[in-house]
Each structure stands twice: as C-alpha cells, then as structure tokens.
Coordinates of C-alpha atoms and ligand atoms in Angstrom, one line a residue:
M144 CA -44.7 -3.1 7.7
D145 CA -41.8 -4.9 6.1
F146 CA -39.6 -3.6 3.4
D147 CA -37.9 -5.9 0.9
L148 CA -34.9 -3.8 -0.1
T149 CA -34.6 -5.6 -3.4
Q150 CA -38.0 -4.0 -4.3
T151 CA -37.4 -0.4 -3.0
T152 CA -35.9 2.4 -5.1
P153 CA -32.6 3.9 -3.9
H154 CA -34.5 6.9 -2.8
Q155 CA -36.9 4.9 -0.7
T156 CA -34.1 2.9 0.8
Y157 CA -32.4 6.3 1.7
N158 CA -35.6 7.6 3.3
L159 CA -35.9 4.4 5.4
L160 CA -32.2 4.4 6.5
I161 CA -32.0 8.1 7.4
G162 CA -35.2 7.8 9.4
L163 CA -34.0 4.8 11.3
V164 CA -30.3 5.5 12.0
V165 CA -31.0 8.4 14.3
P166 CA -29.9 10.8 15.7
R167 CA -26.8 11.2 13.6
P168 CA -23.8 13.4 14.3
I169 CA -22.9 15.8 11.6
A170 CA -19.4 16.0 10.1
W171 CA -19.1 19.5 8.6
I172 CA -16.1 18.7 6.4
T173 CA -13.6 21.2 5.0
T174 CA -11.3 20.1 2.1
R175 CA -9.2 21.7 -0.6
N176 CA -8.9 20.7 -4.2
L177 CA -5.5 20.4 -5.9
A178 CA -5.6 24.0 -6.9
G179 CA -6.0 25.0 -3.2
Q180 CA -9.7 26.0 -3.5
L181 CA -11.6 25.5 -0.2
N182 CA -14.8 23.5 0.1
A183 CA -17.2 22.8 3.0
A184 CA -20.2 20.5 3.2
P185 CA -22.1 18.6 5.9
F186 CA -22.3 14.7 6.1
S187 CA -24.3 12.8 8.6
A188 CA -23.5 9.3 7.3
Y189 CA -20.6 9.6 9.8
N190 CA -19.2 8.2 13.0
Y191 CA -15.9 7.2 14.6
V192 CA -15.2 3.5 14.1
G193 CA -11.9 3.0 16.0
T194 CA -9.7 4.6 18.6
D195 CA -6.3 2.8 18.2
P196 CA -5.7 4.0 15.6
P197 CA -8.4 6.7 15.7
L198 CA -10.7 6.1 12.7
V199 CA -13.7 7.8 11.3
A200 CA -16.0 6.7 8.4
I201 CA -18.1 8.9 6.2
G202 CA -20.6 7.9 3.5
V203 CA -20.5 10.3 0.5
G204 CA -23.0 10.0 -2.3
N205 CA -22.8 11.0 -5.9
R206 CA -23.1 14.4 -7.5
P207 CA -26.6 14.9 -8.9
G208 CA -27.0 13.8 -12.5
P209 CA -25.8 10.8 -14.5
G210 CA -22.7 8.8 -13.7
V211 CA -21.1 7.6 -10.5
I212 CA -19.1 10.8 -9.7
G213 CA -18.4 11.6 -6.0
K214 CA -19.4 14.9 -4.5
D215 CA -16.7 17.6 -4.3
T216 CA -15.7 16.6 -0.8
A217 CA -15.0 13.0 -1.8
Q218 CA -13.1 14.1 -4.9
N219 CA -11.0 16.5 -2.9
I220 CA -10.2 13.9 -0.3
R221 CA -9.1 11.5 -3.0
Q222 CA -6.9 14.2 -4.5
T223 CA -5.3 15.6 -1.4
R224 CA -5.9 12.9 1.2
E225 CA -6.7 15.4 3.9
F226 CA -9.8 16.8 5.5
V227 CA -11.1 18.4 8.7
I228 CA -14.4 17.5 10.5
N229 CA -15.9 20.5 12.2
L230 CA -18.7 20.1 14.8
V231 CA -22.0 21.8 14.2
T232 CA -23.7 23.7 17.1
E233 CA -27.3 25.0 17.2
E234 CA -26.1 28.5 16.3
L235 CA -24.0 27.2 13.3
G236 CA -27.0 25.2 11.9
P237 CA -28.1 27.8 9.3
A238 CA -24.5 28.3 8.1
M239 CA -24.0 24.5 7.9
N240 CA -27.2 24.3 5.8
L241 CA -25.9 26.9 3.3
C242 CA -22.9 24.6 2.8
A243 CA -25.2 21.8 1.7
I244 CA -26.4 23.7 -1.3
D245 CA -25.2 21.9 -4.5
F246 CA -22.9 24.7 -5.7
P247 CA -20.5 24.1 -8.6
A248 CA -17.0 22.9 -7.6
E249 CA -15.4 26.4 -7.9
V250 CA -17.7 27.9 -5.3
D251 CA -16.2 28.3 -1.7
E252 CA -19.2 27.6 0.6
L253 CA -17.3 29.1 3.5
T254 CA -17.3 32.5 1.8
I255 CA -21.0 32.2 1.0
A256 CA -21.8 31.4 4.6
G257 CA -19.5 34.2 5.9
L258 CA -17.3 31.8 7.9
A259 CA -13.7 32.5 8.8
T260 CA -11.2 29.7 9.1
E261 CA -8.1 29.0 11.3
P262 CA -5.1 27.0 10.2
S263 CA -5.0 23.4 11.3
K264 CA -2.1 22.1 13.3
V265 CA -1.1 19.1 11.1
V266 CA -3.0 19.0 7.8
G267 CA -3.1 21.7 5.2
V268 CA -6.9 22.1 5.3
P269 CA -8.1 24.8 7.7
R270 CA -10.8 24.4 10.3
I271 CA -13.9 26.5 10.7
A272 CA -13.1 29.1 13.4
R273 CA -16.6 29.2 14.9
S274 CA -16.9 25.5 15.3
P275 CA -16.2 24.4 19.0
A276 CA -14.1 21.4 17.9
S277 CA -12.4 20.0 14.8
L278 CA -10.8 16.7 13.9
E279 CA -7.9 16.8 11.5
C280 CA -7.9 13.7 9.3
R281 CA -5.9 11.9 6.7
E282 CA -7.6 9.6 4.2
V283 CA -6.7 5.9 4.9
T284 CA -8.8 4.7 1.9
T285 CA -11.9 5.3 0.0
M286 CA -14.0 2.2 -0.7
E287 CA -16.2 2.4 -3.8
I288 CA -19.1 -0.1 -3.2
G289 CA -21.6 -0.1 -6.0
R290 CA -22.9 3.5 -6.3
S291 CA -21.8 4.3 -2.7
R292 CA -18.5 5.3 -1.3
V293 CA -17.2 5.1 2.2
I294 CA -14.2 7.3 3.2
L295 CA -12.1 5.9 6.0
G296 CA -10.0 8.6 7.7
Q297 CA -7.4 8.6 10.5
V298 CA -7.7 11.4 13.0
V299 CA -4.2 12.9 13.4
S300 CA -5.0 16.0 15.6
I301 CA -7.9 17.3 17.5
H302 CA -8.7 20.9 18.4
V303 CA -11.3 21.7 21.1
R304 CA -12.1 25.2 22.4
D305 CA -10.6 25.3 26.0
E306 CA -14.0 25.9 27.7
F307 CA -15.3 22.6 26.5
V308 CA -12.5 20.5 27.9
D309 CA -12.4 19.1 31.4
P310 CA -8.7 18.3 31.7
K311 CA -9.3 15.6 34.3
G312 CA -10.1 12.9 31.8
P313 CA -9.7 14.7 29.6
Y314 CA -13.5 14.7 29.1
I315 CA -15.4 16.7 26.6
R316 CA -18.1 19.0 28.2
A317 CA -20.5 17.8 25.5
D318 CA -23.5 19.0 27.6
Q319 CA -22.3 22.5 27.2
M320 CA -21.4 22.4 23.5
H321 CA -25.0 22.4 22.1
T322 CA -24.2 20.3 19.0
I323 CA -27.1 19.2 16.8
G324 CA -27.9 15.9 15.3
R325 CA -29.7 15.0 12.0
M326 CA -32.9 13.0 12.0
N327 CA -35.2 11.7 9.2
G328 CA -34.3 14.3 6.5
L329 CA -37.1 16.7 5.8
G330 CA -35.0 19.4 7.5
N331 CA -35.4 17.7 10.9
Y332 CA -32.7 18.0 13.6
V333 CA -32.4 17.4 17.3
R334 CA -30.9 19.7 19.9
T335 CA -28.6 18.4 22.7
R336 CA -29.1 21.5 24.9
D337 CA -30.8 20.5 28.2
A338 CA -31.4 17.0 26.8
F339 CA -28.8 15.0 28.7
F340 CA -29.8 12.2 31.2
Q341 CA -27.9 9.4 32.7
I342 CA -28.0 5.6 32.5
P343 CA -25.0 4.5 34.5
R344 CA -23.0 1.5 33.2
L345 CA -23.3 -1.6 35.3
T346 CA -20.7 -4.2 36.1
Q347 CA -21.8 -7.8 36.5
A348 CA -21.4 -7.4 40.3
D349 CA -23.8 -4.4 40.2
W350 CA -26.3 -6.4 38.2
L351 CA -26.1 -9.4 40.6
R352 CA -26.6 -7.1 43.6
R353 CA -29.7 -5.8 41.9
Q354 CA -31.0 -9.3 41.2
G355 CA -30.5 -10.2 44.9
G356 CA -32.2 -7.1 46.1
A357 CA -35.2 -7.6 43.9
Ligands
FMN15 C1 -27.2 17.8 7.7 C2 -26.9 17.2 6.4 C3 -26.2 16.0 6.3 C4 -25.9 15.5 5.0 N1 -25.3 14.2 5.0 C5 -24.9 13.7 3.8 C6 -24.2 12.5 3.7 O1 -24.0 11.8 4.8 N2 -23.8 12.0 2.5 C7 -24.0 12.7 1.4 O2 -23.6 12.3 0.3 N3 -24.6 13.9 1.4 C8 -25.0 14.4 2.6 N4 -25.6 15.7 2.6 C9 -25.7 16.5 1.4 C10 -24.4 17.2 1.1 O3 -24.1 18.1 2.2 C11 -24.6 18.1 -0.2 O4 -24.8 17.2 -1.3 C12 -23.4 19.0 -0.5 O5 -23.8 19.9 -1.5 C13 -22.2 18.2 -0.9 O6 -21.2 19.2 -1.2 P1 -19.9 19.0 -2.0 O7 -20.2 18.6 -3.4 O8 -19.2 20.3 -1.9 O9 -19.1 17.9 -1.3 C14 -26.1 16.2 3.8 C15 -26.7 17.4 3.9 C16 -27.1 17.9 5.2 C17 -27.8 19.3 5.2

C-alpha cells in the first residue's frame, strides 16, 4: 500500500509515522514554568542527534484544541530554557503514563504520580529520583515548522545510578536497566529485558576475509 501524504489527514500521518519509526526511546521530561511550578510528561519523538556538542531533539505537538499552542513542556522550555530527560524503566511505565494525561498547566504530574525528585547538578530543574538515569539539558533553539515544533537541546550534565555504569568505557549497562520503548501508539511498548542480542560491527578487512572464506 502506498500513502500520498498530501492526501492523508494529520492524524493518519501521525499513525503511520509512529507505527514505522519504532521502537522509540522515551524522554520523560521534567521542566519548570517561570513561577517555579514543576511539570513532567513523556515524549517519544526523541533521540540524540550529536555528541560534540551533545545534542538531543524532541518533537512536541500542540495542546488539544484550536490554535498552534505548544504543550506545557514546550512552553516551559521556551520560558526557562532548561529541562531534564529522565529514562523510563518497566516499573516506572505506569507512573510515566499518568504524566501523559492532559492536565491543566497548574497541575504537577509528579505529585499525581507520587514521584519524588532530586536536585540536578547544573540546571534548576530537578530529576525524577526513581529514574535510573537523567540528562540535564539547556535549550539551544526551538524550531517552529508549520504546526510542529522541534526542540534542540544541549546535554550539560548526565546522572546515571552507579550500578548501571561500567567505569571501563565508561559503558552504560543498558541490558540491566530494563528501559522500555514506545511502539505504534495504542498503548503498545517493548521491553528491553532479556531482549539483547549481538551483531558485531565489521571492518572492511573482516568483510574481505569472510568473502574469501565463502
Ligand atoms: C509514551 C508517550 C510518548 C509521547 N510522545 C509524545 C511526543 O513525542 N510528542 C508529543 O507532543 N506528545 C507526546 N505524548 C503525549 C504527551 O505526553 C501528552 O500530551 C502530555 O500531556 C503533554 O504534557 P504537557 O502539556 O505537560 O507537556 C506522548 C505520550 C506517551 C504516553
């Protein structure tokens, strides 16, 4: 089946893209508004897009209803230019899901979900204490493109619970963290527990050796 995206509705396009760009990491983002009120919400239109400098990008849609008005997370990041990305594990899934409810701006989702925070090292926004790792970020820019917005952030500090760091690399013990990924909407997620397998990277010499041996 082919889809001409000039003929699909925004909702159909959304369904196609979230079903095809999978699995997606989840950025569980904490922010503050100018009055200091905390906010937390999950975003899976998310990835790192650079390491020098370390950059992340997040796609944030509009608040439900008329107008092109960004969700609280996007508004807070524009106002304070700071945010924290917290990782979501299997056991934190239900609490993360509570933070996706479309509460009014004055509601602190962290209180609703019963989540404590810890102060961050560099930014004024706290991290979620039960999350195994958090990325402290400063907004580089927010690009408004049509009715979409992409937030580009620079990671300025990283916190990882000690048990998940192999100091040799340092490497992250991602196989022990049990983070979850978002799939095609409809409440579908994937686990990473016991799901790791290896495809070792090849050099050209490795590849040539294999050709010769075949
Ligand atoms: C796992 C998950 C991923 C989500 N990803 C996005 C996303 O990438 N972009 C977006 O605009 N909304 C996304 N949402 C919806 C927002 O979390 C939801 O609209 C939330 O209420 C926004 O909160 P805020 O207004 O406090 O920022 C996602 C929801 C879930 C459950």
